[in-house]
Amino acid sequence: MTNHLQIKGLWYHYGDGSAEGWTLQSINMNLQRGELVGLLGPSGCGKTTLLRLIAGFEQPVRGTICIDDHEVASSRGMLPPERRSIGMVFQDYALFPHLDAWRNTCFGLRRGQDTSRAEWLLEMLGLADLRHRYPHQLSGGQRQRLALARALAPGPSLVLLDEPFSNLDVEVRLRLRSELAGVLQTCGASGLLVTHDPQEALAICDRVAVLRNGELHQCASPSDLVQKPATPFVGRFVLQGNLLPLNMGGEHWLTPIGPLSKPTEPNAAKATELMVDDQALQIQQDPRGEALIQGREFLGSHWLLRVELGNHTLRVRQPLERPVKTGERCFVAFRAGQKGLLFPGAIPCPLC
Ligand SMILES: Nc1ncnc2c1ncn2[C@@H]1O[C@H](COP(=O)(O)OP(=O)(O)OP(=O)(O)O)[C@@H](O)[C@H]1O
């Protein structure tokens, strides 16, 4: 595969940067032809800003953006959006209310351009019979598919999708997101998908880039992210892991949950934090317990508990057959046979 999009040393701030500082800092990433890459991070971390730079609505302060090895943006100059062969899909669809589905789909085509691709897209996306309807006469899922058809109709090689499923109900969202990769593949387009939902990114993307406060923490395949999160933030945000501080204590490390045997791995000596997932912890209800059950969620196959221990809030998985109540006290312990990850380095470490 070849690099389709390449972002090198990209820095950006709005205005003169004096108010908020950098919005994006030293971003390096690439997207290979045909790939679907997720851009994941909490609200305000810079995801939409990065899309706007790639699309050509903002200009980098430092660094370069290349498409197919051609520089399209740097501090020296930039190619206008319409010359970048990029399609965009926004979370609010941004359809034209006064145009019917067919004319919305064909909006980006040049006068006289072949419309067979637009026809094919409407057919493939199940909209062919709705071509004369206006956006207000379509359901949310149909509007979102129309937005995708409109973005793909001019034959862009790259599609930027900004939270395209966020306004849809669960069923439509799950169906559309599972169709997305196939639709892009059939159209020969690469995709960059902004989302703040880790499950969504891991479920459908070839690789996922994790941003925080304008910095790229990791860009890796879903399985690499899960097995080897580069930073504690990636572990906490993507894997919803519990992060615990480590203190030296002779032959053991001390954690707020209990002692941990020191691993033999040499790099482990530098560890300062331990990440454990919700399955690696267990509770024992006891009125004398130092922890407090603050909340519980029913997740079908188990409960997910929110447990306060000192100044830590832990996520603990609890079997359905052992129900607990909010407000009960408990002890927290590591579950036998489970592993955690030591940071820095994401070094696996047995818990008991
Ligand atoms: N036009 C603007 N002028 C000044 N600051 C802006 C502008 N647009 C966005 N910002 C700021 O830049 C930062 C990044 O915003 P951005 O919209 O890229 O975040 P995001 O990750 O897409 O967030 P969300 O998930 O909430 O959409 C935020 O602090 C935001 O307030």
Tab-separated table of C-alpha atoms and ligand atoms in Angstrom:
chain	number	residue	atom	x	y	z
A	1	MET	CA	0.000	0.000	0.000
A	2	THR	CA	1.143	3.562	-0.674
A	3	ASN	CA	0.782	6.717	1.403
A	4	HIS	CA	-2.331	8.532	0.352
A	5	LEU	CA	-2.265	11.260	2.963
A	6	GLN	CA	0.836	12.280	4.863
A	7	ILE	CA	0.909	14.778	7.709
A	8	LYS	CA	4.365	15.854	8.841
A	9	GLY	CA	5.224	17.973	11.893
A	10	LEU	CA	1.876	19.785	11.813
A	11	TRP	CA	1.269	22.634	14.284
A	12	TYR	CA	-1.826	24.811	14.340
A	13	HIS	CA	-3.503	27.459	16.485
A	14	TYR	CA	-6.558	29.625	15.891
A	15	GLY	CA	-6.053	33.401	15.742
A	16	ASP	CA	-2.604	34.512	16.889
A	17	GLY	CA	-2.416	31.662	19.416
A	18	SER	CA	-1.994	34.029	22.351
A	19	ALA	CA	-5.353	33.142	23.948
A	20	GLU	CA	-5.451	29.337	23.881
A	21	GLY	CA	-1.972	28.281	22.721
A	22	TRP	CA	-1.559	25.439	20.250
A	23	THR	CA	-4.680	23.558	19.109
A	24	LEU	CA	-2.583	20.888	17.345
A	25	GLN	CA	1.035	20.108	18.182
A	26	SER	CA	3.607	18.201	16.185
A	27	ILE	CA	1.153	15.841	14.455
A	28	ASN	CA	2.765	13.127	12.331
A	29	MET	CA	0.520	10.549	10.729
A	30	ASN	CA	-0.309	8.984	7.421
A	31	LEU	CA	-3.163	7.210	5.758
A	32	GLN	CA	-2.535	4.526	3.200
A	33	ARG	CA	-4.591	4.185	0.067
A	34	GLY	CA	-7.843	2.381	0.808
A	35	GLU	CA	-7.467	2.609	4.589
A	36	LEU	CA	-10.153	3.696	7.020
A	37	VAL	CA	-8.455	5.477	9.922
A	38	GLY	CA	-10.300	6.623	13.027
A	39	LEU	CA	-9.492	9.917	14.735
A	40	LEU	CA	-10.419	9.420	18.352
A	41	GLY	CA	-10.248	11.712	21.359
A	42	PRO	CA	-12.225	13.620	23.953
A	43	SER	CA	-14.232	16.728	23.157
A	44	GLY	CA	-12.070	19.713	22.240
A	45	CYS	CA	-8.863	17.715	21.562
A	46	GLY	CA	-8.602	19.002	17.978
A	47	LYS	CA	-10.208	16.287	15.819
A	48	THR	CA	-12.380	18.604	13.730
A	49	THR	CA	-9.536	21.109	13.439
A	50	LEU	CA	-7.310	18.399	11.956
A	51	LEU	CA	-10.043	17.509	9.423
A	52	ARG	CA	-10.401	21.203	8.523
A	53	LEU	CA	-6.659	21.464	7.871
A	54	ILE	CA	-6.721	18.364	5.670
A	55	ALA	CA	-9.790	19.637	3.804
A	56	GLY	CA	-8.156	23.024	3.221
A	57	PHE	CA	-10.341	25.271	5.390
A	58	GLU	CA	-7.402	26.189	7.655
A	59	GLN	CA	-3.693	26.628	6.931
A	60	PRO	CA	-0.934	24.986	8.998
A	61	VAL	CA	1.253	27.277	11.098
A	62	ARG	CA	4.096	24.743	10.767
A	63	GLY	CA	4.469	21.407	8.991
A	64	THR	CA	3.060	19.994	5.773
A	65	ILE	CA	0.110	17.999	4.452
A	66	CYS	CA	0.688	15.896	1.337
A	67	ILE	CA	-1.870	14.009	-0.739
A	68	ASP	CA	-0.428	11.420	-3.115
A	69	ASP	CA	3.034	12.863	-2.447
A	70	HIS	CA	1.966	16.361	-3.538
A	71	GLU	CA	2.193	19.050	-0.898
A	72	VAL	CA	-1.275	20.581	-0.524
A	73	ALA	CA	-0.675	22.707	2.574
A	74	SER	CA	2.136	24.283	4.578
A	75	SER	CA	2.795	27.679	6.153
A	76	ARG	CA	4.003	28.785	2.707
A	77	GLY	CA	0.762	28.154	0.846
A	78	MET	CA	-2.169	25.878	0.295
A	79	LEU	CA	-4.284	24.305	-2.405
A	80	PRO	CA	-7.951	25.386	-2.145
A	81	PRO	CA	-10.421	22.748	-0.847
A	82	GLU	CA	-12.075	22.152	-4.240
A	83	ARG	CA	-8.753	21.077	-5.771
A	84	ARG	CA	-7.952	18.395	-3.177
A	85	SER	CA	-10.354	15.658	-4.332
A	86	ILE	CA	-11.731	15.269	-0.826
A	87	GLY	CA	-15.332	14.450	0.136
A	88	MET	CA	-16.750	15.507	3.497
A	89	VAL	CA	-19.551	14.085	5.624
A	90	PHE	CA	-20.618	16.092	8.672
A	91	GLN	CA	-22.551	15.024	11.760
A	92	ASP	CA	-25.465	17.345	10.898
A	93	TYR	CA	-25.475	15.998	7.293
A	94	ALA	CA	-25.251	19.579	5.856
A	95	LEU	CA	-27.671	18.660	3.049
A	96	PHE	CA	-29.291	21.381	0.967
A	97	PRO	CA	-32.923	21.612	2.150
A	98	HIS	CA	-34.208	23.048	-1.159
A	99	LEU	CA	-32.729	20.230	-3.283
A	100	ASP	CA	-34.199	16.746	-3.542
A	101	ALA	CA	-32.104	13.627	-2.878
A	102	TRP	CA	-30.996	13.306	-6.499
A	103	ARG	CA	-29.903	16.921	-6.835
A	104	ASN	CA	-28.193	16.806	-3.449
A	105	THR	CA	-26.242	13.761	-4.637
A	106	CYS	CA	-25.217	15.436	-7.891
A	107	PHE	CA	-24.362	18.776	-6.289
A	108	GLY	CA	-20.588	18.305	-6.446
A	109	LEU	CA	-20.556	17.116	-10.068
A	110	ARG	CA	-19.368	19.437	-12.784
A	111	ARG	CA	-21.851	20.495	-15.462
A	112	GLY	CA	-22.090	17.651	-17.991
A	113	GLN	CA	-20.205	15.184	-15.763
A	114	ASP	CA	-21.330	11.558	-15.984
A	115	THR	CA	-24.039	10.849	-13.368
A	116	SER	CA	-23.845	7.047	-13.482
A	117	ARG	CA	-21.798	6.971	-10.286
A	118	ALA	CA	-24.448	9.043	-8.476
A	119	GLU	CA	-27.131	6.636	-9.762
A	120	TRP	CA	-25.109	3.667	-8.566
A	121	LEU	CA	-24.507	5.212	-5.126
A	122	LEU	CA	-28.212	5.896	-4.570
A	123	GLU	CA	-28.943	2.327	-5.573
A	124	MET	CA	-26.223	0.869	-3.357
A	125	LEU	CA	-27.264	2.963	-0.369
A	126	GLY	CA	-30.945	2.027	-0.731
A	127	LEU	CA	-32.053	5.529	-1.718
A	128	ALA	CA	-32.975	5.027	-5.363
A	129	ASP	CA	-36.729	5.058	-4.680
A	130	LEU	CA	-36.405	8.181	-2.551
A	131	ARG	CA	-34.566	10.301	-5.133
A	132	HIS	CA	-37.375	12.879	-5.412
A	133	ARG	CA	-37.738	13.395	-1.684
A	134	TYR	CA	-36.363	16.480	0.053
A	135	PRO	CA	-34.126	16.092	3.134
A	136	HIS	CA	-36.989	16.897	5.554
A	137	GLN	CA	-38.938	13.976	4.045
A	138	LEU	CA	-36.166	11.494	4.921
A	139	SER	CA	-35.349	9.701	8.181
A	140	GLY	CA	-32.082	10.402	10.021
A	141	GLY	CA	-30.476	7.238	8.653
A	142	GLN	CA	-31.592	8.034	5.104
A	143	ARG	CA	-30.227	11.578	5.405
A	144	GLN	CA	-26.918	10.254	6.630
A	145	ARG	CA	-26.702	7.831	3.701
A	146	LEU	CA	-27.571	10.688	1.365
A	147	ALA	CA	-24.751	12.760	2.857
A	148	LEU	CA	-22.406	9.844	2.149
A	149	ALA	CA	-23.729	9.530	-1.422
A	150	ARG	CA	-23.210	13.252	-1.998
A	151	ALA	CA	-19.655	13.106	-0.654
A	152	LEU	CA	-18.761	10.095	-2.821
A	153	ALA	CA	-20.563	11.056	-6.058
A	154	PRO	CA	-17.773	13.235	-7.513
A	155	GLY	CA	-15.363	10.278	-7.026
A	156	PRO	CA	-13.087	11.700	-4.307
A	157	SER	CA	-10.121	9.587	-3.377
A	158	LEU	CA	-10.358	10.623	0.281
A	159	VAL	CA	-13.450	11.092	2.438
A	160	LEU	CA	-13.392	12.941	5.757
A	161	LEU	CA	-16.213	11.933	8.078
A	162	ASP	CA	-16.877	14.109	11.137
A	163	GLU	CA	-18.906	12.077	13.651
A	164	PRO	CA	-21.229	10.896	10.870
A	165	PHE	CA	-23.262	8.564	13.061
A	166	SER	CA	-23.752	10.723	16.114
A	167	ASN	CA	-27.338	11.787	15.375
A	168	LEU	CA	-28.632	8.310	14.596
A	169	ASP	CA	-30.431	5.808	16.784
A	170	VAL	CA	-28.470	2.761	17.902
A	171	GLU	CA	-29.832	0.321	15.327
A	172	VAL	CA	-29.265	2.585	12.318
A	173	ARG	CA	-25.870	3.631	13.672
A	174	LEU	CA	-24.685	0.048	14.033
A	175	ARG	CA	-25.920	-0.865	10.554
A	176	LEU	CA	-24.450	2.157	8.815
A	177	ARG	CA	-21.123	1.943	10.558
A	178	SER	CA	-20.733	-1.699	9.570
A	179	GLU	CA	-21.530	-0.762	5.953
A	180	LEU	CA	-19.133	2.179	5.805
A	181	ALA	CA	-15.857	0.352	5.193
A	182	GLY	CA	-17.437	-1.694	2.382
A	183	VAL	CA	-18.925	1.387	0.696
A	184	LEU	CA	-15.574	3.219	0.788
A	185	GLN	CA	-13.790	0.142	-0.491
A	186	THR	CA	-16.224	-0.275	-3.382
A	187	CYS	CA	-15.662	3.393	-4.273
A	188	GLY	CA	-11.873	3.013	-3.997
A	189	ALA	CA	-11.773	5.808	-1.395
A	190	SER	CA	-9.708	6.143	1.780
A	191	GLY	CA	-11.485	7.481	4.852
A	192	LEU	CA	-10.666	9.448	7.981
A	193	LEU	CA	-13.436	9.062	10.552
A	194	VAL	CA	-13.720	11.389	13.542
A	195	THR	CA	-15.377	9.884	16.575
A	196	HIS	CA	-15.229	10.194	20.340
A	197	ASP	CA	-16.546	6.655	20.759
A	198	PRO	CA	-13.646	4.198	21.296
A	199	GLN	CA	-15.836	1.174	20.576
A	200	GLU	CA	-16.894	2.610	17.239
A	201	ALA	CA	-13.305	3.368	16.208
A	202	LEU	CA	-12.005	-0.042	17.283
A	203	ALA	CA	-14.920	-1.847	15.646
A	204	ILE	CA	-14.619	-0.532	12.098
A	205	CYS	CA	-11.273	1.200	11.493
A	206	ASP	CA	-8.090	-0.326	10.096
A	207	ARG	CA	-6.073	1.953	12.378
A	208	VAL	CA	-6.996	4.428	15.068
A	209	ALA	CA	-5.229	7.707	15.908
A	210	VAL	CA	-5.731	8.840	19.506
A	211	LEU	CA	-5.534	12.583	20.201
A	212	ARG	CA	-5.463	14.455	23.480
A	213	ASN	CA	-5.070	18.213	23.920
A	214	GLY	CA	-3.886	18.542	20.338
A	215	GLU	CA	-1.198	15.858	20.664
A	216	LEU	CA	-1.207	12.487	18.925
A	217	HIS	CA	-0.648	9.799	21.556
A	218	GLN	CA	-0.756	6.756	19.279
A	219	CYS	CA	-1.807	5.685	15.798
A	220	ALA	CA	-2.082	1.917	15.565
A	221	SER	CA	-4.296	-1.018	14.612
A	222	PRO	CA	-7.162	-1.776	17.026
A	223	SER	CA	-5.408	-4.908	18.299
A	224	ASP	CA	-2.121	-3.038	18.908
A	225	LEU	CA	-3.983	-0.286	20.752
A	226	VAL	CA	-5.684	-2.828	22.966
A	227	GLN	CA	-2.572	-4.916	23.635
A	228	LYS	CA	-0.007	-2.165	23.844
A	229	PRO	CA	-1.478	1.256	24.583
A	230	ALA	CA	1.369	3.759	24.184
A	231	THR	CA	0.411	5.982	27.098
A	232	PRO	CA	-1.738	5.763	30.237
A	233	PHE	CA	-4.183	8.151	28.538
A	234	VAL	CA	-4.706	5.718	25.641
A	235	GLY	CA	-5.299	2.933	28.165
A	236	ARG	CA	-7.780	4.985	30.127
A	237	PHE	CA	-9.621	6.601	27.209
A	238	VAL	CA	-9.638	3.772	24.678
A	239	LEU	CA	-9.704	0.740	26.947
A	240	GLN	CA	-11.490	2.396	29.857
A	241	GLY	CA	-8.777	0.993	32.141
A	242	ASN	CA	-8.184	1.850	35.814
A	243	LEU	CA	-4.920	3.692	36.445
A	244	LEU	CA	-3.236	3.230	39.803
A	245	PRO	CA	-0.067	4.889	41.142
A	246	LEU	CA	2.831	2.613	42.137
A	247	ASN	CA	5.096	3.081	45.144
A	248	MET	CA	8.235	1.138	45.946
A	249	GLY	CA	8.039	-1.110	49.030
A	250	GLY	CA	10.957	-3.571	49.320
A	251	GLU	CA	10.225	-6.732	47.328
A	252	HIS	CA	6.772	-5.432	46.425
A	253	TRP	CA	5.180	-2.470	44.811
A	254	LEU	CA	2.406	-0.855	46.712
A	255	THR	CA	-0.818	0.115	44.967
A	256	PRO	CA	-4.007	1.528	46.526
A	257	ILE	CA	-5.521	-1.957	46.041
A	258	GLY	CA	-2.727	-4.006	47.540
A	259	PRO	CA	0.874	-5.143	47.021
A	260	LEU	CA	2.170	-6.383	43.708
A	261	SER	CA	5.206	-8.651	43.205
A	262	LYS	CA	7.931	-6.784	41.375
A	263	PRO	CA	8.176	-8.110	37.812
A	264	THR	CA	11.576	-9.326	36.625
A	265	GLU	CA	11.459	-7.376	33.340
A	266	PRO	CA	14.319	-4.798	33.649
A	267	ASN	CA	12.318	-1.908	32.157
A	268	ALA	CA	9.607	-2.465	34.747
A	269	ALA	CA	11.838	-0.768	37.330
A	270	LYS	CA	10.913	2.598	35.794
A	271	ALA	CA	7.161	2.015	36.125
A	272	THR	CA	5.126	4.645	37.916
A	273	GLU	CA	1.578	3.545	37.086
A	274	LEU	CA	-0.365	0.319	36.783
A	275	MET	CA	-3.351	-0.084	34.476
A	276	VAL	CA	-5.903	-2.796	35.199
A	277	ASP	CA	-9.177	-3.365	33.386
A	278	ASP	CA	-12.554	-3.823	35.044
A	279	GLN	CA	-12.248	-7.623	34.874
A	280	ALA	CA	-9.006	-7.641	36.825
A	281	LEU	CA	-10.663	-6.277	39.968
A	282	GLN	CA	-13.188	-7.792	42.325
A	283	ILE	CA	-15.068	-6.565	45.352
A	284	GLN	CA	-16.109	-8.138	48.631
A	285	GLN	CA	-19.107	-6.465	50.212
A	286	ASP	CA	-18.333	-5.632	53.847
A	287	PRO	CA	-19.608	-2.779	56.039
A	288	ARG	CA	-16.007	-2.320	57.286
A	289	GLY	CA	-14.667	-1.985	53.714
A	290	GLU	CA	-12.634	1.099	52.826
A	291	ALA	CA	-14.301	1.411	49.393
A	292	LEU	CA	-17.767	2.675	48.511
A	293	ILE	CA	-19.975	1.524	45.616
A	294	GLN	CA	-21.000	4.773	43.993
A	295	GLY	CA	-22.936	3.490	41.011
A	296	ARG	CA	-23.731	0.469	38.875
A	297	GLU	CA	-24.705	-0.080	35.267
A	298	PHE	CA	-26.433	-3.167	33.918
A	299	LEU	CA	-24.504	-4.262	30.806
A	300	GLY	CA	-26.442	-7.391	29.867
A	301	SER	CA	-23.859	-10.008	30.834
A	302	HIS	CA	-22.557	-8.257	33.986
A	303	TRP	CA	-22.760	-5.167	36.155
A	304	LEU	CA	-20.199	-2.417	35.759
A	305	LEU	CA	-19.593	-0.809	39.152
A	306	ARG	CA	-18.147	2.597	39.920
A	307	VAL	CA	-16.233	2.164	43.170
A	308	GLU	CA	-14.618	4.958	45.168
A	309	LEU	CA	-11.381	4.013	46.903
A	310	GLY	CA	-9.642	6.968	48.566
A	311	ASN	CA	-9.292	9.543	45.800
A	312	HIS	CA	-9.580	6.928	43.029
A	313	THR	CA	-12.738	5.998	41.158
A	314	LEU	CA	-12.471	2.439	39.866
A	315	ARG	CA	-14.463	0.505	37.275
A	316	VAL	CA	-15.113	-3.032	38.493
A	317	ARG	CA	-16.940	-5.821	36.679
A	318	GLN	CA	-19.398	-7.700	38.869
A	319	PRO	CA	-21.147	-10.978	37.927
A	320	LEU	CA	-24.926	-10.707	37.548
A	321	GLU	CA	-25.487	-13.451	40.132
A	322	ARG	CA	-23.771	-11.338	42.794
A	323	PRO	CA	-25.875	-8.178	42.857
A	324	VAL	CA	-24.749	-5.124	44.819
A	325	LYS	CA	-26.408	-1.886	45.815
A	326	THR	CA	-25.207	1.662	45.382
A	327	GLY	CA	-24.016	3.018	48.736
A	328	GLU	CA	-22.710	-0.353	50.040
A	329	ARG	CA	-19.159	-0.555	51.410
A	330	CYS	CA	-16.684	-3.144	50.166
A	331	PHE	CA	-13.066	-4.235	49.914
A	332	VAL	CA	-11.390	-4.209	46.490
A	333	ALA	CA	-8.808	-6.817	45.434
A	334	PHE	CA	-7.003	-7.982	42.321
A	335	ARG	CA	-8.623	-10.988	40.689
A	336	ALA	CA	-6.343	-14.068	40.636
A	337	GLY	CA	-4.765	-14.983	37.299
A	338	GLN	CA	-5.333	-11.563	35.707
A	339	LYS	CA	-2.689	-9.254	34.262
A	340	GLY	CA	-2.170	-5.509	34.294
A	341	LEU	CA	0.071	-3.187	32.291
A	342	LEU	CA	2.889	-1.117	33.776
A	343	PHE	CA	3.565	2.395	32.440
A	344	PRO	CA	5.698	3.716	30.924
A	345	GLY	CA	6.207	0.942	28.421
A	346	ALA	CA	2.900	-0.980	28.644
A	347	ILE	CA	4.767	-3.918	30.260
A	348	PRO	CA	2.489	-6.862	31.138
A	349	CYS	CA	2.541	-7.774	34.792
A	350	PRO	CA	0.790	-10.582	36.727
A	351	LEU	CA	-1.467	-9.278	39.466
A	352	CYS	CA	-1.467	-12.201	41.916
B	1	LIG	N1	-12.917	28.893	15.112
B	1	LIG	C1	-12.299	28.705	16.288
B	1	LIG	N2	-11.662	29.724	16.923
B	1	LIG	C2	-11.011	29.532	18.091
B	1	LIG	N3	-10.932	28.340	18.723
B	1	LIG	C3	-11.547	27.295	18.143
B	1	LIG	C4	-12.271	27.418	16.907
B	1	LIG	N4	-12.767	26.190	16.581
B	1	LIG	C5	-12.386	25.356	17.571
B	1	LIG	N5	-11.657	26.005	18.508
B	1	LIG	C6	-11.044	25.434	19.708
B	1	LIG	O1	-10.053	24.499	19.283
B	1	LIG	C7	-10.049	23.344	20.133
B	1	LIG	C8	-10.248	22.093	19.288
B	1	LIG	O2	-11.561	22.140	18.723
B	1	LIG	P1	-12.107	20.989	17.779
B	1	LIG	O3	-13.451	21.405	17.291
B	1	LIG	O4	-11.068	20.690	16.765
B	1	LIG	O5	-12.211	19.784	18.805
B	1	LIG	P2	-12.900	18.357	18.625
B	1	LIG	O6	-11.910	17.358	19.123
B	1	LIG	O7	-13.403	18.189	17.232
B	1	LIG	O8	-14.117	18.474	19.656
B	1	LIG	P3	-15.596	17.817	19.625
B	1	LIG	O9	-15.400	16.330	19.818
B	1	LIG	O10	-16.248	18.456	20.814
B	1	LIG	O11	-16.225	18.172	18.312
B	1	LIG	C9	-11.137	23.592	21.173
B	1	LIG	O12	-10.522	24.085	22.337
B	1	LIG	C10	-12.023	24.638	20.532
B	1	LIG	O13	-12.632	25.432	21.518
